[in-house]
Amino acid sequence: IGKKWLATLALTVGVGLLVSACGSGGQQASGGGSAASGGDSKVYVVGTDAAYPPFEKMEADKITGFDIDVIQAVADAGGFKIEVKNTGWDPLFDGIDKGNVDLGISAVTITDERKQKYDFSEPYFDANQLILLPEDTTVTKLADLKGKKIGVQSATTGEQVVKKAFGDTYEGIKGFDDTPSAVDDFFVGRVDAVVADNAVLQDYAKKVKDKKFKLIKDDSFEVEHYGIMVKKGNADLLNKINQGLKTIKENGKLKEINEKYFGQ
Ligand code: ARG
């Protein structure tokens, strides 16, 4: 009886320690049960630009959003631990280059250009660009904006489509470090339009009911696929990510996260 009781006690204390360890590891660290399932004990640093709701945003001092739920579920399913950092956009790519960020999830579109420097997971979300315009605009396509000021987040696919339409040196393009700054400039009239990802602009549409504007799509805007990004050649981590992603695609977890943020 003594042995059995001791074993129960040890188990209880053990579980208690594990639970408190999971619950107190800094705001975004997480256990994920990888030790128990035989995963590695390394904590991978996830970088994101947490100014892109509903994908990632700062909520008080916590990073939340669709991507954060996705990467947590992927890590849990793939048997590895993560810690999420709000790096910003350009520093996210820099951080991966330098090795102080292990992986990036930030509504990052998989592009041929980026694939030269980074490896991407299988896609986890589809998107396209949209143009944010005043409600009474006569603009019906991107080409109509020729000569107008267009706000974009620098080094994004939004910037790319504008440059593709008007040339790399187009003077009307105004680049911002983050997308909310571009949208703010639009609402005070400093830019005539903003080009950014559909779900992000639609999220504004839901939130700022007092302001009047319209969203249009140009025929040149292609479907984009978001991927999770690692340093080129980091096959070990990429495999873990893809394995986790496969699991959450199959077991309905990814669908559940989709419904949480976007409804049916
Ligand atoms: N999907 C676009 C791109 O890859 C924009 C992503 C911006 N993401 C962010 N968190 N600010 O270029």
PDB file of C-alpha atoms and ligand atoms in Angstrom:
ATOM      1  CA  ILE A   1       0.000   0.000   0.000  1.00  0.00           C
ATOM      2  CA  GLY A   2       2.875   2.381   0.851  1.00  0.00           C
ATOM      3  CA  LYS A   3       4.449   1.960  -2.563  1.00  0.00           C
ATOM      4  CA  LYS A   4       1.233   2.496  -4.414  1.00  0.00           C
ATOM      5  CA  TRP A   5       0.455   5.604  -2.405  1.00  0.00           C
ATOM      6  CA  LEU A   6       3.929   6.993  -3.062  1.00  0.00           C
ATOM      7  CA  ALA A   7       3.587   6.362  -6.748  1.00  0.00           C
ATOM      8  CA  THR A   8       0.261   8.193  -6.798  1.00  0.00           C
ATOM      9  CA  LEU A   9       1.784  11.059  -4.874  1.00  0.00           C
ATOM     10  CA  ALA A  10       4.741  11.258  -7.235  1.00  0.00           C
ATOM     11  CA  LEU A  11       2.420  11.227 -10.215  1.00  0.00           C
ATOM     12  CA  THR A  12       0.242  13.958  -8.738  1.00  0.00           C
ATOM     13  CA  VAL A  13       3.210  16.179  -7.934  1.00  0.00           C
ATOM     14  CA  GLY A  14       4.685  15.480 -11.327  1.00  0.00           C
ATOM     15  CA  VAL A  15       1.522  16.410 -13.174  1.00  0.00           C
ATOM     16  CA  GLY A  16       1.131  19.458 -10.963  1.00  0.00           C
ATOM     17  CA  LEU A  17       4.628  20.628 -11.814  1.00  0.00           C
ATOM     18  CA  LEU A  18       4.032  20.026 -15.497  1.00  0.00           C
ATOM     19  CA  VAL A  19       0.774  21.963 -15.433  1.00  0.00           C
ATOM     20  CA  SER A  20       2.304  24.907 -13.602  1.00  0.00           C
ATOM     21  CA  ALA A  21       5.298  24.863 -15.917  1.00  0.00           C
ATOM     22  CA  CYS A  22       2.986  25.086 -18.913  1.00  0.00           C
ATOM     23  CA  GLY A  23       0.947  27.818 -17.329  1.00  0.00           C
ATOM     24  CA  SER A  24       3.765  30.115 -16.293  1.00  0.00           C
ATOM     25  CA  GLY A  25       6.300  30.015 -19.078  1.00  0.00           C
ATOM     26  CA  GLY A  26       6.040  33.646 -20.115  1.00  0.00           C
ATOM     27  CA  GLN A  27       3.139  34.949 -22.092  1.00  0.00           C
ATOM     28  CA  GLN A  28       3.604  33.012 -25.285  1.00  0.00           C
ATOM     29  CA  ALA A  29       5.693  30.012 -24.358  1.00  0.00           C
ATOM     30  CA  SER A  30       3.951  26.713 -24.418  1.00  0.00           C
ATOM     31  CA  GLY A  31       4.455  23.129 -23.470  1.00  0.00           C
ATOM     32  CA  GLY A  32       2.561  21.275 -26.089  1.00  0.00           C
ATOM     33  CA  GLY A  33       3.354  17.964 -24.442  1.00  0.00           C
ATOM     34  CA  SER A  34       6.294  17.309 -26.705  1.00  0.00           C
ATOM     35  CA  ALA A  35       8.462  15.825 -23.957  1.00  0.00           C
ATOM     36  CA  ALA A  36       5.869  13.173 -23.305  1.00  0.00           C
ATOM     37  CA  SER A  37       5.393  12.415 -26.974  1.00  0.00           C
ATOM     38  CA  GLY A  38       9.106  12.180 -27.603  1.00  0.00           C
ATOM     39  CA  GLY A  39       9.572  15.503 -29.434  1.00  0.00           C
ATOM     40  CA  ASP A  40      12.613  17.649 -28.860  1.00  0.00           C
ATOM     41  CA  SER A  41      12.964  20.000 -25.934  1.00  0.00           C
ATOM     42  CA  LYS A  42      14.183  22.985 -27.924  1.00  0.00           C
ATOM     43  CA  VAL A  43      11.898  26.016 -27.826  1.00  0.00           C
ATOM     44  CA  TYR A  44      11.615  27.392 -31.342  1.00  0.00           C
ATOM     45  CA  VAL A  45      11.340  31.149 -31.711  1.00  0.00           C
ATOM     46  CA  VAL A  46       8.410  32.156 -33.916  1.00  0.00           C
ATOM     47  CA  GLY A  47       8.546  35.628 -35.433  1.00  0.00           C
ATOM     48  CA  THR A  48       5.513  37.608 -36.553  1.00  0.00           C
ATOM     49  CA  ASP A  49       4.497  41.172 -37.400  1.00  0.00           C
ATOM     50  CA  ALA A  50       1.685  41.477 -34.882  1.00  0.00           C
ATOM     51  CA  ALA A  51      -0.056  44.362 -36.634  1.00  0.00           C
ATOM     52  CA  TYR A  52      -2.105  42.409 -39.135  1.00  0.00           C
ATOM     53  CA  PRO A  53      -5.453  41.476 -37.649  1.00  0.00           C
ATOM     54  CA  PRO A  54      -7.131  39.056 -37.778  1.00  0.00           C
ATOM     55  CA  PHE A  55      -3.941  37.057 -38.461  1.00  0.00           C
ATOM     56  CA  GLU A  56      -1.778  38.561 -35.730  1.00  0.00           C
ATOM     57  CA  LYS A  57      -2.187  41.457 -33.379  1.00  0.00           C
ATOM     58  CA  MET A  58      -1.198  42.675 -29.945  1.00  0.00           C
ATOM     59  CA  GLU A  59      -3.986  42.317 -27.424  1.00  0.00           C
ATOM     60  CA  ALA A  60      -2.724  44.105 -24.324  1.00  0.00           C
ATOM     61  CA  ASP A  61       0.717  42.473 -24.091  1.00  0.00           C
ATOM     62  CA  LYS A  62      -0.348  39.220 -25.679  1.00  0.00           C
ATOM     63  CA  ILE A  63       0.093  38.205 -29.316  1.00  0.00           C
ATOM     64  CA  THR A  64      -3.137  36.703 -30.625  1.00  0.00           C
ATOM     65  CA  GLY A  65      -4.795  35.842 -33.910  1.00  0.00           C
ATOM     66  CA  PHE A  66      -5.452  33.210 -36.538  1.00  0.00           C
ATOM     67  CA  ASP A  67      -1.769  32.563 -37.242  1.00  0.00           C
ATOM     68  CA  ILE A  68      -0.956  32.264 -33.550  1.00  0.00           C
ATOM     69  CA  ASP A  69      -3.673  29.648 -33.083  1.00  0.00           C
ATOM     70  CA  VAL A  70      -2.422  27.846 -36.193  1.00  0.00           C
ATOM     71  CA  ILE A  71       1.229  27.732 -35.159  1.00  0.00           C
ATOM     72  CA  GLN A  72       0.319  26.630 -31.638  1.00  0.00           C
ATOM     73  CA  ALA A  73      -1.827  23.811 -33.021  1.00  0.00           C
ATOM     74  CA  VAL A  74       0.919  22.865 -35.509  1.00  0.00           C
ATOM     75  CA  ALA A  75       3.515  22.792 -32.723  1.00  0.00           C
ATOM     76  CA  ASP A  76       1.260  20.713 -30.484  1.00  0.00           C
ATOM     77  CA  ALA A  77       0.546  18.257 -33.289  1.00  0.00           C
ATOM     78  CA  GLY A  78       4.142  18.225 -34.519  1.00  0.00           C
ATOM     79  CA  GLY A  79       5.548  17.657 -31.038  1.00  0.00           C
ATOM     80  CA  PHE A  80       7.670  20.784 -30.629  1.00  0.00           C
ATOM     81  CA  LYS A  81       7.668  23.858 -28.388  1.00  0.00           C
ATOM     82  CA  ILE A  82       7.398  27.461 -29.472  1.00  0.00           C
ATOM     83  CA  GLU A  83       7.718  30.972 -28.177  1.00  0.00           C
ATOM     84  CA  VAL A  84       6.098  33.732 -30.259  1.00  0.00           C
ATOM     85  CA  LYS A  85       7.785  37.129 -30.677  1.00  0.00           C
ATOM     86  CA  ASN A  86       6.466  40.303 -32.225  1.00  0.00           C
ATOM     87  CA  THR A  87       9.410  41.046 -34.483  1.00  0.00           C
ATOM     88  CA  GLY A  88       7.766  43.332 -37.023  1.00  0.00           C
ATOM     89  CA  TRP A  89       7.835  42.600 -40.763  1.00  0.00           C
ATOM     90  CA  ASP A  90      11.325  43.319 -42.134  1.00  0.00           C
ATOM     91  CA  PRO A  91      13.049  42.137 -38.934  1.00  0.00           C
ATOM     92  CA  LEU A  92      11.174  38.841 -39.233  1.00  0.00           C
ATOM     93  CA  PHE A  93      13.035  38.045 -42.463  1.00  0.00           C
ATOM     94  CA  ASP A  94      16.281  39.434 -40.998  1.00  0.00           C
ATOM     95  CA  GLY A  95      15.818  37.353 -37.864  1.00  0.00           C
ATOM     96  CA  ILE A  96      15.495  34.170 -39.877  1.00  0.00           C
ATOM     97  CA  ASP A  97      18.593  35.133 -41.906  1.00  0.00           C
ATOM     98  CA  LYS A  98      20.599  35.729 -38.739  1.00  0.00           C
ATOM     99  CA  GLY A  99      19.235  32.697 -36.937  1.00  0.00           C
ATOM    100  CA  ASN A 100      17.612  34.425 -33.960  1.00  0.00           C
ATOM    101  CA  VAL A 101      14.178  33.571 -35.330  1.00  0.00           C
ATOM    102  CA  ASP A 102      13.532  29.925 -36.233  1.00  0.00           C
ATOM    103  CA  LEU A 103      10.306  30.259 -38.132  1.00  0.00           C
ATOM    104  CA  GLY A 104       7.908  32.900 -39.333  1.00  0.00           C
ATOM    105  CA  ILE A 105       4.136  32.932 -39.456  1.00  0.00           C
ATOM    106  CA  SER A 106       2.765  36.287 -40.480  1.00  0.00           C
ATOM    107  CA  ALA A 107       0.292  35.879 -43.332  1.00  0.00           C
ATOM    108  CA  VAL A 108       3.399  35.397 -45.478  1.00  0.00           C
ATOM    109  CA  THR A 109       2.586  34.671 -49.097  1.00  0.00           C
ATOM    110  CA  ILE A 110       4.678  31.945 -50.687  1.00  0.00           C
ATOM    111  CA  THR A 111       6.384  33.665 -53.638  1.00  0.00           C
ATOM    112  CA  ASP A 112       9.098  32.503 -56.044  1.00  0.00           C
ATOM    113  CA  GLU A 113      11.298  35.352 -54.926  1.00  0.00           C
ATOM    114  CA  ARG A 114      11.028  34.424 -51.255  1.00  0.00           C
ATOM    115  CA  LYS A 115      11.524  30.762 -52.048  1.00  0.00           C
ATOM    116  CA  GLN A 116      15.058  31.556 -53.152  1.00  0.00           C
ATOM    117  CA  LYS A 117      15.981  32.493 -49.593  1.00  0.00           C
ATOM    118  CA  TYR A 118      13.491  30.633 -47.398  1.00  0.00           C
ATOM    119  CA  ASP A 119      11.720  27.315 -47.291  1.00  0.00           C
ATOM    120  CA  PHE A 120       7.960  27.263 -46.872  1.00  0.00           C
ATOM    121  CA  SER A 121       5.553  24.765 -45.376  1.00  0.00           C
ATOM    122  CA  GLU A 122       2.597  23.479 -47.312  1.00  0.00           C
ATOM    123  CA  PRO A 123       0.024  26.293 -47.704  1.00  0.00           C
ATOM    124  CA  TYR A 124      -2.408  26.850 -44.833  1.00  0.00           C
ATOM    125  CA  PHE A 125      -4.547  29.762 -46.086  1.00  0.00           C
ATOM    126  CA  ASP A 126      -5.566  31.335 -49.415  1.00  0.00           C
ATOM    127  CA  ALA A 127      -5.729  35.069 -49.978  1.00  0.00           C
ATOM    128  CA  ASN A 128      -5.703  37.788 -52.608  1.00  0.00           C
ATOM    129  CA  GLN A 129      -5.029  41.504 -52.735  1.00  0.00           C
ATOM    130  CA  LEU A 130      -7.808  44.086 -52.494  1.00  0.00           C
ATOM    131  CA  ILE A 131      -7.857  47.852 -53.005  1.00  0.00           C
ATOM    132  CA  LEU A 132      -9.247  50.080 -50.267  1.00  0.00           C
ATOM    133  CA  LEU A 133     -10.953  53.145 -51.779  1.00  0.00           C
ATOM    134  CA  PRO A 134     -13.312  55.959 -50.792  1.00  0.00           C
ATOM    135  CA  GLU A 135     -16.920  54.880 -51.034  1.00  0.00           C
ATOM    136  CA  ASP A 136     -17.735  57.400 -53.794  1.00  0.00           C
ATOM    137  CA  THR A 137     -14.719  56.520 -55.951  1.00  0.00           C
ATOM    138  CA  THR A 138     -14.937  56.167 -59.719  1.00  0.00           C
ATOM    139  CA  VAL A 139     -12.017  53.736 -59.676  1.00  0.00           C
ATOM    140  CA  THR A 140     -13.013  50.251 -60.810  1.00  0.00           C
ATOM    141  CA  LYS A 141      -9.590  48.722 -61.459  1.00  0.00           C
ATOM    142  CA  LEU A 142      -5.972  49.137 -60.406  1.00  0.00           C
ATOM    143  CA  ALA A 143      -5.012  50.919 -63.656  1.00  0.00           C
ATOM    144  CA  ASP A 144      -7.457  53.743 -62.794  1.00  0.00           C
ATOM    145  CA  LEU A 145      -5.162  54.675 -59.896  1.00  0.00           C
ATOM    146  CA  LYS A 146      -2.353  55.749 -62.235  1.00  0.00           C
ATOM    147  CA  GLY A 147      -0.940  59.032 -60.929  1.00  0.00           C
ATOM    148  CA  LYS A 148      -2.632  58.571 -57.547  1.00  0.00           C
ATOM    149  CA  LYS A 149      -0.997  57.915 -54.199  1.00  0.00           C
ATOM    150  CA  ILE A 150      -1.211  54.294 -53.146  1.00  0.00           C
ATOM    151  CA  GLY A 151      -0.300  53.105 -49.666  1.00  0.00           C
ATOM    152  CA  VAL A 152       1.191  49.643 -49.150  1.00  0.00           C
ATOM    153  CA  GLN A 153       3.162  47.840 -46.498  1.00  0.00           C
ATOM    154  CA  SER A 154       6.739  47.782 -47.796  1.00  0.00           C
ATOM    155  CA  ALA A 155       8.113  44.461 -49.032  1.00  0.00           C
ATOM    156  CA  THR A 156       4.720  42.802 -49.277  1.00  0.00           C
ATOM    157  CA  THR A 157       2.813  41.323 -52.175  1.00  0.00           C
ATOM    158  CA  GLY A 158       0.603  44.430 -52.025  1.00  0.00           C
ATOM    159  CA  GLU A 159       3.619  46.509 -52.952  1.00  0.00           C
ATOM    160  CA  GLN A 160       4.504  43.967 -55.627  1.00  0.00           C
ATOM    161  CA  VAL A 161       1.189  44.196 -57.479  1.00  0.00           C
ATOM    162  CA  VAL A 162       1.347  47.995 -57.528  1.00  0.00           C
ATOM    163  CA  LYS A 163       4.904  47.940 -58.855  1.00  0.00           C
ATOM    164  CA  LYS A 164       3.897  45.367 -61.430  1.00  0.00           C
ATOM    165  CA  ALA A 165       1.145  47.678 -62.647  1.00  0.00           C
ATOM    166  CA  PHE A 166       2.969  51.022 -62.540  1.00  0.00           C
ATOM    167  CA  GLY A 167       6.667  50.153 -62.526  1.00  0.00           C
ATOM    168  CA  ASP A 168       9.275  49.705 -59.805  1.00  0.00           C
ATOM    169  CA  THR A 169       9.980  53.426 -59.605  1.00  0.00           C
ATOM    170  CA  TYR A 170       6.355  54.589 -59.540  1.00  0.00           C
ATOM    171  CA  GLU A 171       6.363  57.759 -57.461  1.00  0.00           C
ATOM    172  CA  GLY A 172       2.835  57.453 -56.197  1.00  0.00           C
ATOM    173  CA  ILE A 173       3.657  54.410 -54.137  1.00  0.00           C
ATOM    174  CA  LYS A 174       3.944  55.101 -50.431  1.00  0.00           C
ATOM    175  CA  GLY A 175       5.516  52.304 -48.398  1.00  0.00           C
ATOM    176  CA  PHE A 176       4.787  51.826 -44.708  1.00  0.00           C
ATOM    177  CA  ASP A 177       6.461  49.586 -42.132  1.00  0.00           C
ATOM    178  CA  ASP A 178       3.080  48.143 -41.188  1.00  0.00           C
ATOM    179  CA  THR A 179      -0.357  47.944 -42.758  1.00  0.00           C
ATOM    180  CA  PRO A 180      -2.370  49.800 -40.058  1.00  0.00           C
ATOM    181  CA  SER A 181      -0.233  52.903 -40.724  1.00  0.00           C
ATOM    182  CA  ALA A 182      -1.153  52.746 -44.402  1.00  0.00           C
ATOM    183  CA  VAL A 183      -4.843  52.436 -43.543  1.00  0.00           C
ATOM    184  CA  ASP A 184      -4.596  55.335 -41.065  1.00  0.00           C
ATOM    185  CA  ASP A 185      -3.068  57.511 -43.790  1.00  0.00           C
ATOM    186  CA  PHE A 186      -5.915  56.574 -46.101  1.00  0.00           C
ATOM    187  CA  PHE A 187      -8.549  57.653 -43.588  1.00  0.00           C
ATOM    188  CA  VAL A 188      -6.920  61.050 -43.087  1.00  0.00           C
ATOM    189  CA  GLY A 189      -6.598  61.467 -46.864  1.00  0.00           C
ATOM    190  CA  ARG A 190      -2.834  61.266 -47.238  1.00  0.00           C
ATOM    191  CA  VAL A 191      -3.066  58.363 -49.681  1.00  0.00           C
ATOM    192  CA  ASP A 192      -5.851  57.739 -52.197  1.00  0.00           C
ATOM    193  CA  ALA A 193      -5.934  53.982 -51.822  1.00  0.00           C
ATOM    194  CA  VAL A 194      -4.335  51.078 -49.976  1.00  0.00           C
ATOM    195  CA  VAL A 195      -3.521  47.668 -51.415  1.00  0.00           C
ATOM    196  CA  ALA A 196      -3.351  44.825 -48.900  1.00  0.00           C
ATOM    197  CA  ASP A 197      -4.559  41.292 -48.209  1.00  0.00           C
ATOM    198  CA  ASN A 198      -8.316  40.712 -48.468  1.00  0.00           C
ATOM    199  CA  ALA A 199      -9.021  39.314 -45.009  1.00  0.00           C
ATOM    200  CA  VAL A 200      -7.149  42.161 -43.337  1.00  0.00           C
ATOM    201  CA  LEU A 201      -9.006  44.905 -45.195  1.00  0.00           C
ATOM    202  CA  GLN A 202     -12.291  43.087 -44.659  1.00  0.00           C
ATOM    203  CA  ASP A 203     -11.512  43.000 -40.947  1.00  0.00           C
ATOM    204  CA  TYR A 204     -11.270  46.810 -40.966  1.00  0.00           C
ATOM    205  CA  ALA A 205     -14.531  46.954 -42.821  1.00  0.00           C
ATOM    206  CA  LYS A 206     -16.167  45.081 -39.968  1.00  0.00           C
ATOM    207  CA  LYS A 207     -14.606  47.243 -37.258  1.00  0.00           C
ATOM    208  CA  VAL A 208     -14.879  50.803 -38.528  1.00  0.00           C
ATOM    209  CA  LYS A 209     -18.561  51.055 -39.297  1.00  0.00           C
ATOM    210  CA  ASP A 210     -18.528  54.845 -38.908  1.00  0.00           C
ATOM    211  CA  LYS A 211     -16.168  55.322 -41.848  1.00  0.00           C
ATOM    212  CA  LYS A 212     -17.276  54.907 -45.420  1.00  0.00           C
ATOM    213  CA  PHE A 213     -15.105  53.121 -47.967  1.00  0.00           C
ATOM    214  CA  LYS A 214     -15.148  50.351 -50.491  1.00  0.00           C
ATOM    215  CA  LEU A 215     -13.027  47.341 -51.360  1.00  0.00           C
ATOM    216  CA  ILE A 216     -12.429  46.218 -54.922  1.00  0.00           C
ATOM    217  CA  LYS A 217     -10.472  43.451 -56.571  1.00  0.00           C
ATOM    218  CA  ASP A 218      -8.422  43.875 -59.721  1.00  0.00           C
ATOM    219  CA  ASP A 219      -8.347  41.132 -62.369  1.00  0.00           C
ATOM    220  CA  SER A 220      -4.558  41.032 -62.120  1.00  0.00           C
ATOM    221  CA  PHE A 221      -4.683  39.958 -58.473  1.00  0.00           C
ATOM    222  CA  GLU A 222      -3.813  36.297 -58.295  1.00  0.00           C
ATOM    223  CA  VAL A 223      -4.592  33.815 -55.565  1.00  0.00           C
ATOM    224  CA  GLU A 224      -1.878  33.786 -52.922  1.00  0.00           C
ATOM    225  CA  HIS A 225      -1.050  31.010 -50.475  1.00  0.00           C
ATOM    226  CA  TYR A 226       0.215  31.668 -46.975  1.00  0.00           C
ATOM    227  CA  GLY A 227       3.007  29.437 -45.722  1.00  0.00           C
ATOM    228  CA  ILE A 228       5.102  29.031 -42.604  1.00  0.00           C
ATOM    229  CA  MET A 229       8.657  30.101 -43.303  1.00  0.00           C
ATOM    230  CA  VAL A 230      12.000  28.727 -42.141  1.00  0.00           C
ATOM    231  CA  LYS A 231      15.594  29.375 -43.139  1.00  0.00           C
ATOM    232  CA  LYS A 232      16.459  27.684 -46.403  1.00  0.00           C
ATOM    233  CA  GLY A 233      17.695  24.173 -45.728  1.00  0.00           C
ATOM    234  CA  ASN A 234      16.187  23.795 -42.239  1.00  0.00           C
ATOM    235  CA  ALA A 235      14.592  20.514 -43.271  1.00  0.00           C
ATOM    236  CA  ASP A 236      14.368  19.179 -39.737  1.00  0.00           C
ATOM    237  CA  LEU A 237      12.091  21.969 -38.530  1.00  0.00           C
ATOM    238  CA  LEU A 238      10.216  22.151 -41.828  1.00  0.00           C
ATOM    239  CA  ASN A 239       9.369  18.452 -41.569  1.00  0.00           C
ATOM    240  CA  LYS A 240       8.014  18.915 -38.062  1.00  0.00           C
ATOM    241  CA  ILE A 241       5.920  21.854 -39.221  1.00  0.00           C
ATOM    242  CA  ASN A 242       4.543  19.998 -42.237  1.00  0.00           C
ATOM    243  CA  GLN A 243       3.768  16.971 -40.134  1.00  0.00           C
ATOM    244  CA  GLY A 244       1.868  19.113 -37.604  1.00  0.00           C
ATOM    245  CA  LEU A 245       0.096  20.962 -40.396  1.00  0.00           C
ATOM    246  CA  LYS A 246      -0.956  17.707 -42.036  1.00  0.00           C
ATOM    247  CA  THR A 247      -2.387  16.506 -38.748  1.00  0.00           C
ATOM    248  CA  ILE A 248      -4.436  19.654 -38.104  1.00  0.00           C
ATOM    249  CA  LYS A 249      -5.707  19.630 -41.687  1.00  0.00           C
ATOM    250  CA  GLU A 250      -6.853  16.049 -41.245  1.00  0.00           C
ATOM    251  CA  ASN A 251      -8.265  16.198 -37.719  1.00  0.00           C
ATOM    252  CA  GLY A 252     -10.385  19.301 -38.274  1.00  0.00           C
ATOM    253  CA  LYS A 253      -8.363  21.628 -36.010  1.00  0.00           C
ATOM    254  CA  LEU A 254      -7.423  23.970 -38.868  1.00  0.00           C
ATOM    255  CA  LYS A 255     -11.053  24.116 -39.935  1.00  0.00           C
ATOM    256  CA  GLU A 256     -12.043  24.921 -36.376  1.00  0.00           C
ATOM    257  CA  ILE A 257      -9.561  27.829 -36.248  1.00  0.00           C
ATOM    258  CA  ASN A 258     -10.876  29.062 -39.598  1.00  0.00           C
ATOM    259  CA  GLU A 259     -14.405  29.084 -38.267  1.00  0.00           C
ATOM    260  CA  LYS A 260     -13.354  30.887 -35.095  1.00  0.00           C
ATOM    261  CA  TYR A 261     -11.980  33.805 -37.125  1.00  0.00           C
ATOM    262  CA  PHE A 262     -13.969  33.774 -40.346  1.00  0.00           C
ATOM    263  CA  GLY A 263     -17.211  31.975 -39.613  1.00  0.00           C
ATOM    264  CA  GLN A 264     -18.486  29.353 -42.028  1.00  0.00           C
TER     265      GLN A 264
HETATM  266  N1  ARG B   1       0.569  38.408 -47.608  1.00  0.00           N
HETATM  267  C1  ARG B   1       1.350  39.573 -47.799  1.00  0.00           C
HETATM  268  C2  ARG B   1       2.773  39.216 -48.084  1.00  0.00           C
HETATM  269  O1  ARG B   1       3.215  38.163 -47.858  1.00  0.00           O
HETATM  270  C3  ARG B   1       1.288  40.528 -46.629  1.00  0.00           C
HETATM  271  C4  ARG B   1       1.651  39.941 -45.324  1.00  0.00           C
HETATM  272  C5  ARG B   1       1.877  40.974 -44.255  1.00  0.00           C
HETATM  273  N2  ARG B   1       1.868  40.342 -42.982  1.00  0.00           N
HETATM  274  C6  ARG B   1       1.973  41.010 -41.821  1.00  0.00           C
HETATM  275  N3  ARG B   1       1.868  40.356 -40.715  1.00  0.00           N
HETATM  276  N4  ARG B   1       2.140  42.295 -41.834  1.00  0.00           N
HETATM  277  O2  ARG B   1       3.529  39.987 -48.558  1.00  0.00           O
END
